[in-house]
Amino acid sequence: MPDPQPASVYDLDHKAEVENLATFAVLVDNEPGVLHRLVGLFAARGYNIESLTVAETDRNAHTSRVTIVTRGTPHVLGQIEAQLEKMVSTRHVQDVTRDPNGLERELALVKVKSLGAERVEALRVADIFRARVIDTTHESFVFEITGAPNKIDKFAELMRPLGLVELSRTGVLSITRGADAL
Amino acid sequence: MHQAPQRAFFIALKASLKKATAMTAHQTITAPEAADTEMMSGAEIVVRSLLDQGVEVLFGYPGGAVLPIYDALFAEPRLRHILVRHEQGATHAAEGYARSTGKPGVVLVTSGPGATNAVTGIVDALMDSIPLVVITGQVATHLIGTDAFQECDTIGITRSITKHNYLVKNVDDLPRIMHEAFHIATSGRPGPVVIDIPKDVQFGKAAYQGPQAVTHAHDYRPQVKGDAGRIAEAVTLIAQSRRPILYTGGGVINAGPRASALLREFAELTGAPVTSTLMGLGAFPAADPKWLGMLGMHGSYEANHAMHDCDVMVALGARFDDRVTGRLDAFAPTSRKIHVDIDASSIGKNVRCDVGIVGDAASVLEDMIAAWKAMRLSVDKTALAEWWKQIEVWRARDCFAYTPDSKLIKPQQAVERLYHHAKDKDVYITTEVGQHQMWAAQYFRFEDPNRWMTSGGLGTMGYGLPAAVGVQIAHPDSLVIDIAGDASVQMTMQEMATAIQYDLPIKIFILNNEWMGMVRQWQQLLHGERYSHSYSESLPDFVKMAEAFGAVGLRAEHPGELDDKIAEMISVRRPVLFDCRVTKEENCFPMIPSGKAHNEMILAQEARDLGSIIDDAGKRLV
Ligand SMILES: Cc1cc2nc3c(=O)[nH]c(=O)nc-3n(C[C@H](O)[C@H](O)[C@H](O)COP(=O)(O)OP(=O)(O)OC[C@H]3O[C@@H](n4cnc5c(N)ncnc54)[C@H](O)[C@@H]3O)c2cc1C
Ligand SMILES: Cc1ncc(C[n+]2csc(CCOP(=O)(O)OP(=O)(O)O)c2C)c(N)n1
Ligand SMILES: [Mg+2]
């Protein structure tokens, strides 16, 4: 961990810093090319995109909300936030991970193919996770599950030995608790 | 989650950003608003918006996809169109115009090859924070995506090289986009904005709206005023320092002449020495005893040593470029750093700082001066005197000394003599890229901002000649000199014809060493003297070339004729190509070898065997 105020201050050995996941909610002007510009910003600077969701959220105000999950050292995350802020089309950037009131949710569709005891167990696990069955055949289920991303990870992990054959995830969405809005 | 200090800083910064009142620096000439509902063609809207934005000159080159705009220009005497010979020339000319006036530069080019030729200048403007509005023609909207004649994805190509860009799909949006583009290009950290206008949109009709009438689609209001708490913190730190230094950059030039005036006042108040990046030359007068010269890779001995040993560094509109910092972990190791920048992403990007202030250099300097006075701060006079004593020791090394030759002209001498002849004139200098550029920075001295135009960030050979065209357009009666290299000048030589056409008496002063000198220097020092493809076995006869263009050609080969020839160059009221034959194998010193610290710089006298000084890791750096 870098010393916050070392005597020889400017050791910028970012390699030694730990990488963290971070989720940014970005409110942008909804215009052609804005997503390209945002993704290009990540690509050009070698930042990771772990997940990305985007949709128009206010037709009258012409705004879209982008939720982007990325990974980096604290220094890189600081740069990402500053670069996102810098885009002309950006209205607000919120670091949801840092915000104690940050909520993150994801939706996944999970196809499990199995028979007999495994099929029963899959249903039981789904019940514990409050996943809904939205399609079934004699040898398969499609579950719909929502929750924090790590809950979905966990669910998928448990389903894998029970016959998981396909997984489709929306990517992370976020909002904060309380009355304040982005 | 663990938060490193940079990040903690950024978080605090954001909080302060939210509170501060945002302002913009852009000024527009008020339009005659009565005409605001007039119906016009897209092409007419373009022309009208330019006029309402106070544009007087644009640099361009016609083609099929901009013919309607050229048609609208035909009947418009208030807009001066400068016809260049290559679209790259238009962009650099616009940059020169912008840098020397503080106004945005405007470019008009056609689709496809017109747009791609403009790309180099657009990147150059982005890297050096120059405000440009570049209008490109595009094929008609219904043809976009069909590989139509001279179609290219201009908006895709320029997305990562512009501050912002637009494809205008509907003529109704055109007035808004035109005015918004000027606002974005000129406010905050300036930069290039591209507006791609399909031909059918140029023909389409819409109601025109003036700059005050349009509603911007983007809520773009960069932070101008610095946080008062941080400013108080900064001045306190400076007052407590024993070895302060002001490290200024292009941002002070961007902030306008007022920032330069305030910088002088602040330096006077604190007694601190001042150094500047290549991009900031002129913001502080070279004649002032507090001036240490440029810092960085080819900076002065005193500037780099003072940077290395300072205890408080005030970075004003400078971005800690790798040419400046050298080895990062040995960069000013004992210092606290204050960083003032209008772009929050510049702060903490390369070098961590202790006090980051987001804001315009002029506004923050003004507040710093006010805070200094209000808090009745003063410097430690004894410590400061001690510091200056040390600086004078470094200065006494006379790092720019060179040995003149009786038969051959030394390039340093050429610039020195040029300076001697030009210094009392109303002079503007542009450069190409290479050794000559560094010698120009070292031996020409600037007393005022906006007098020095060079390609720093991108390092574009071929910048200087067209930039000189743009500067001369803006300052028709001034002396405009491009300090050039023999290789660079050939990259945009065609713009001599532009200079002739518009009767622009630009002086192209070529330090002709027959080499790509900067490349040769690196090959000598770092690649075992293997001079791979850096010698121009064939060069044009620059004197004849001048004559072929209709310009004046001059040549100096001996030190004895240098003064007379320079005087002649300056006195003719016509464009001049000056072929100044200089020693071929001169190296540019001082130099901080790649991967080394400021206090490990080498001087000309010591520069025997650099290969052994620079380690393998250093050789891998650019
Ligand atoms: C061959 C070659 C050699 C070079 N050698 C050297 C060298 O030895 N020394 C050297 O210094 N450079 C050198 N350079 C130039 C170098 O590459 C960089 O271009 C330069 O150092 C950057 O200057 P700057 O930090 O002033 O930043 P600029 O590129 O001028 O950027 C300006 C900064 O100020 C900020 N800013 C903009 N407007 C404002 C405002 N209104 N208020 C506050 N802040 C604002 C911007 O956000 C930005 O961070 C060399 C270039 C070449 C081609
Ligand atoms: C467009 C472009 N291509 C290549 C380079 C790499 N480069 C930097 S300096 C230089 C040589 C410049 O030679 P010259 O103009 O003669 O200047 P000198 O160094 O000899 O003064 C080259 C090739 C560059 N900066 N720009
Ligand atoms: Mg040369």
PDB file of N, CA and C in Angstrom, chain B residues 245-286:
ATOM      1  N   ILE B 245       9.520  27.071  -6.577  1.00  0.00           N
ATOM      2  CA  ILE B 245       9.705  27.287  -8.028  1.00  0.00           C
ATOM      3  C   ILE B 245       8.335  27.317  -8.698  1.00  0.00           C
ATOM      4  N   LEU B 246       8.186  28.184  -9.695  1.00  0.00           N
ATOM      5  CA  LEU B 246       6.958  28.214 -10.492  1.00  0.00           C
ATOM      6  C   LEU B 246       7.255  27.505 -11.809  1.00  0.00           C
ATOM      7  N   TYR B 247       6.500  26.465 -12.066  1.00  0.00           N
ATOM      8  CA  TYR B 247       6.665  25.654 -13.283  1.00  0.00           C
ATOM      9  C   TYR B 247       5.425  25.904 -14.131  1.00  0.00           C
ATOM     10  N   THR B 248       5.577  26.711 -15.173  1.00  0.00           N
ATOM     11  CA  THR B 248       4.407  27.152 -15.929  1.00  0.00           C
ATOM     12  C   THR B 248       4.362  26.479 -17.297  1.00  0.00           C
ATOM     13  N   GLY B 249       3.165  26.414 -17.858  1.00  0.00           N
ATOM     14  CA  GLY B 249       3.010  25.705 -19.125  1.00  0.00           C
ATOM     15  C   GLY B 249       2.074  26.397 -20.085  1.00  0.00           C
ATOM     16  N   GLY B 250       1.703  25.658 -21.122  1.00  0.00           N
ATOM     17  CA  GLY B 250       0.840  26.185 -22.167  1.00  0.00           C
ATOM     18  C   GLY B 250      -0.493  26.678 -21.637  1.00  0.00           C
ATOM     19  N   GLY B 251      -0.934  26.150 -20.508  1.00  0.00           N
ATOM     20  CA  GLY B 251      -2.210  26.567 -19.931  1.00  0.00           C
ATOM     21  C   GLY B 251      -2.234  28.051 -19.581  1.00  0.00           C
ATOM     22  N   VAL B 252      -1.060  28.589 -19.247  1.00  0.00           N
ATOM     23  CA  VAL B 252      -1.015  30.029 -18.929  1.00  0.00           C
ATOM     24  C   VAL B 252      -1.246  30.833 -20.211  1.00  0.00           C
ATOM     25  N   ILE B 253      -0.732  30.328 -21.330  1.00  0.00           N
ATOM     26  CA  ILE B 253      -0.987  30.991 -22.619  1.00  0.00           C
ATOM     27  C   ILE B 253      -2.467  30.845 -22.968  1.00  0.00           C
ATOM     28  N   ASN B 254      -2.998  29.625 -22.790  1.00  0.00           N
ATOM     29  CA  ASN B 254      -4.414  29.389 -23.057  1.00  0.00           C
ATOM     30  C   ASN B 254      -5.304  30.342 -22.253  1.00  0.00           C
ATOM     31  N   ALA B 255      -4.871  30.669 -21.042  1.00  0.00           N
ATOM     32  CA  ALA B 255      -5.714  31.483 -20.158  1.00  0.00           C
ATOM     33  C   ALA B 255      -5.703  32.962 -20.547  1.00  0.00           C
ATOM     34  N   GLY B 256      -4.950  33.310 -21.585  1.00  0.00           N
ATOM     35  CA  GLY B 256      -4.992  34.682 -22.094  1.00  0.00           C
ATOM     36  C   GLY B 256      -3.922  35.564 -21.481  1.00  0.00           C
ATOM     37  N   PRO B 257      -3.690  36.752 -22.095  1.00  0.00           N
ATOM     38  CA  PRO B 257      -2.606  37.628 -21.653  1.00  0.00           C
ATOM     39  C   PRO B 257      -2.727  38.057 -20.186  1.00  0.00           C
ATOM     40  N   ARG B 258      -3.941  38.091 -19.681  1.00  0.00           N
ATOM     41  CA  ARG B 258      -4.136  38.478 -18.284  1.00  0.00           C
ATOM     42  C   ARG B 258      -3.415  37.490 -17.355  1.00  0.00           C
ATOM     43  N   ALA B 259      -3.442  36.213 -17.722  1.00  0.00           N
ATOM     44  CA  ALA B 259      -2.779  35.201 -16.896  1.00  0.00           C
ATOM     45  C   ALA B 259      -1.280  35.463 -16.849  1.00  0.00           C
ATOM     46  N   SER B 260      -0.702  35.851 -17.996  1.00  0.00           N
ATOM     47  CA  SER B 260       0.732  36.149 -18.031  1.00  0.00           C
ATOM     48  C   SER B 260       1.045  37.344 -17.140  1.00  0.00           C
ATOM     49  N   ALA B 261       0.187  38.355 -17.185  1.00  0.00           N
ATOM     50  CA  ALA B 261       0.405  39.536 -16.352  1.00  0.00           C
ATOM     51  C   ALA B 261       0.330  39.152 -14.877  1.00  0.00           C
ATOM     52  N   LEU B 262      -0.652  38.318 -14.533  1.00  0.00           N
ATOM     53  CA  LEU B 262      -0.811  37.895 -13.137  1.00  0.00           C
ATOM     54  C   LEU B 262       0.356  37.014 -12.690  1.00  0.00           C
ATOM     55  N   LEU B 263       0.874  36.206 -13.621  1.00  0.00           N
ATOM     56  CA  LEU B 263       2.023  35.359 -13.298  1.00  0.00           C
ATOM     57  C   LEU B 263       3.212  36.237 -12.905  1.00  0.00           C
ATOM     58  N   ARG B 264       3.411  37.294 -13.661  1.00  0.00           N
ATOM     59  CA  ARG B 264       4.516  38.209 -13.365  1.00  0.00           C
ATOM     60  C   ARG B 264       4.336  38.815 -11.964  1.00  0.00           C
ATOM     61  N   GLU B 265       3.087  39.195 -11.689  1.00  0.00           N
ATOM     62  CA  GLU B 265       2.800  39.792 -10.389  1.00  0.00           C
ATOM     63  C   GLU B 265       3.059  38.781  -9.265  1.00  0.00           C
ATOM     64  N   PHE B 266       2.635  37.556  -9.483  1.00  0.00           N
ATOM     65  CA  PHE B 266       2.781  36.537  -8.445  1.00  0.00           C
ATOM     66  C   PHE B 266       4.256  36.202  -8.208  1.00  0.00           C
ATOM     67  N   ALA B 267       5.024  36.158  -9.282  1.00  0.00           N
ATOM     68  CA  ALA B 267       6.458  35.876  -9.154  1.00  0.00           C
ATOM     69  C   ALA B 267       7.133  37.001  -8.373  1.00  0.00           C
ATOM     70  N   GLU B 268       6.707  38.209  -8.643  1.00  0.00           N
ATOM     71  CA  GLU B 268       7.259  39.376  -7.949  1.00  0.00           C
ATOM     72  C   GLU B 268       6.954  39.293  -6.453  1.00  0.00           C
ATOM     73  N   LEU B 269       5.716  38.919  -6.169  1.00  0.00           N
ATOM     74  CA  LEU B 269       5.250  38.827  -4.783  1.00  0.00           C
ATOM     75  C   LEU B 269       6.020  37.774  -3.997  1.00  0.00           C
ATOM     76  N   THR B 270       6.284  36.649  -4.625  1.00  0.00           N
ATOM     77  CA  THR B 270       6.893  35.525  -3.908  1.00  0.00           C
ATOM     78  C   THR B 270       8.408  35.480  -4.097  1.00  0.00           C
ATOM     79  N   GLY B 271       8.915  36.174  -5.102  1.00  0.00           N
ATOM     80  CA  GLY B 271      10.349  36.135  -5.379  1.00  0.00           C
ATOM     81  C   GLY B 271      10.813  34.786  -5.904  1.00  0.00           C
ATOM     82  N   ALA B 272       9.885  33.946  -6.300  1.00  0.00           N
ATOM     83  CA  ALA B 272      10.241  32.595  -6.730  1.00  0.00           C
ATOM     84  C   ALA B 272      10.787  32.592  -8.147  1.00  0.00           C
ATOM     85  N   PRO B 273      11.731  31.692  -8.431  1.00  0.00           N
ATOM     86  CA  PRO B 273      12.206  31.536  -9.798  1.00  0.00           C
ATOM     87  C   PRO B 273      11.114  30.935 -10.678  1.00  0.00           C
ATOM     88  N   VAL B 274      11.198  31.221 -11.981  1.00  0.00           N
ATOM     89  CA  VAL B 274      10.174  30.750 -12.914  1.00  0.00           C
ATOM     90  C   VAL B 274      10.821  29.964 -14.045  1.00  0.00           C
ATOM     91  N   THR B 275      10.266  28.784 -14.308  1.00  0.00           N
ATOM     92  CA  THR B 275      10.667  28.032 -15.489  1.00  0.00           C
ATOM     93  C   THR B 275       9.396  27.689 -16.254  1.00  0.00           C
ATOM     94  N   SER B 276       9.536  27.303 -17.502  1.00  0.00           N
ATOM     95  CA  SER B 276       8.353  26.991 -18.288  1.00  0.00           C
ATOM     96  C   SER B 276       8.629  25.818 -19.213  1.00  0.00           C
ATOM     97  N   THR B 277       7.550  25.165 -19.605  1.00  0.00           N
ATOM     98  CA  THR B 277       7.646  24.126 -20.615  1.00  0.00           C
ATOM     99  C   THR B 277       7.852  24.777 -21.983  1.00  0.00           C
ATOM    100  N   LEU B 278       8.100  23.939 -22.961  1.00  0.00           N
ATOM    101  CA  LEU B 278       8.196  24.410 -24.339  1.00  0.00           C
ATOM    102  C   LEU B 278       6.941  25.180 -24.742  1.00  0.00           C
ATOM    103  N   MET B 279       5.777  24.715 -24.270  1.00  0.00           N
ATOM    104  CA  MET B 279       4.515  25.316 -24.695  1.00  0.00           C
ATOM    105  C   MET B 279       4.202  26.639 -24.002  1.00  0.00           C
ATOM    106  N   GLY B 280       4.887  26.906 -22.918  1.00  0.00           N
ATOM    107  CA  GLY B 280       4.528  28.102 -22.148  1.00  0.00           C
ATOM    108  C   GLY B 280       5.475  29.267 -22.336  1.00  0.00           C
ATOM    109  N   LEU B 281       6.434  29.143 -23.267  1.00  0.00           N
ATOM    110  CA  LEU B 281       7.433  30.198 -23.424  1.00  0.00           C
ATOM    111  C   LEU B 281       6.764  31.520 -23.778  1.00  0.00           C
ATOM    112  N   GLY B 282       7.194  32.584 -23.100  1.00  0.00           N
ATOM    113  CA  GLY B 282       6.638  33.906 -23.358  1.00  0.00           C
ATOM    114  C   GLY B 282       5.687  34.366 -22.268  1.00  0.00           C
ATOM    115  N   ALA B 283       5.136  33.427 -21.515  1.00  0.00           N
ATOM    116  CA  ALA B 283       4.219  33.821 -20.444  1.00  0.00           C
ATOM    117  C   ALA B 283       4.973  34.630 -19.395  1.00  0.00           C
ATOM    118  N   PHE B 284       6.240  34.286 -19.211  1.00  0.00           N
ATOM    119  CA  PHE B 284       7.081  35.045 -18.288  1.00  0.00           C
ATOM    120  C   PHE B 284       8.241  35.618 -19.089  1.00  0.00           C
ATOM    121  N   PRO B 285       8.596  36.900 -18.866  1.00  0.00           N
ATOM    122  CA  PRO B 285       9.608  37.510 -19.738  1.00  0.00           C
ATOM    123  C   PRO B 285      11.012  36.942 -19.512  1.00  0.00           C
ATOM    124  N   ALA B 286      11.666  36.612 -20.607  1.00  0.00           N
ATOM    125  CA  ALA B 286      13.014  36.071 -20.520  1.00  0.00           C
ATOM    126  C   ALA B 286      13.994  37.091 -19.964  1.00  0.00           C
TER     127      ALA B 286
END
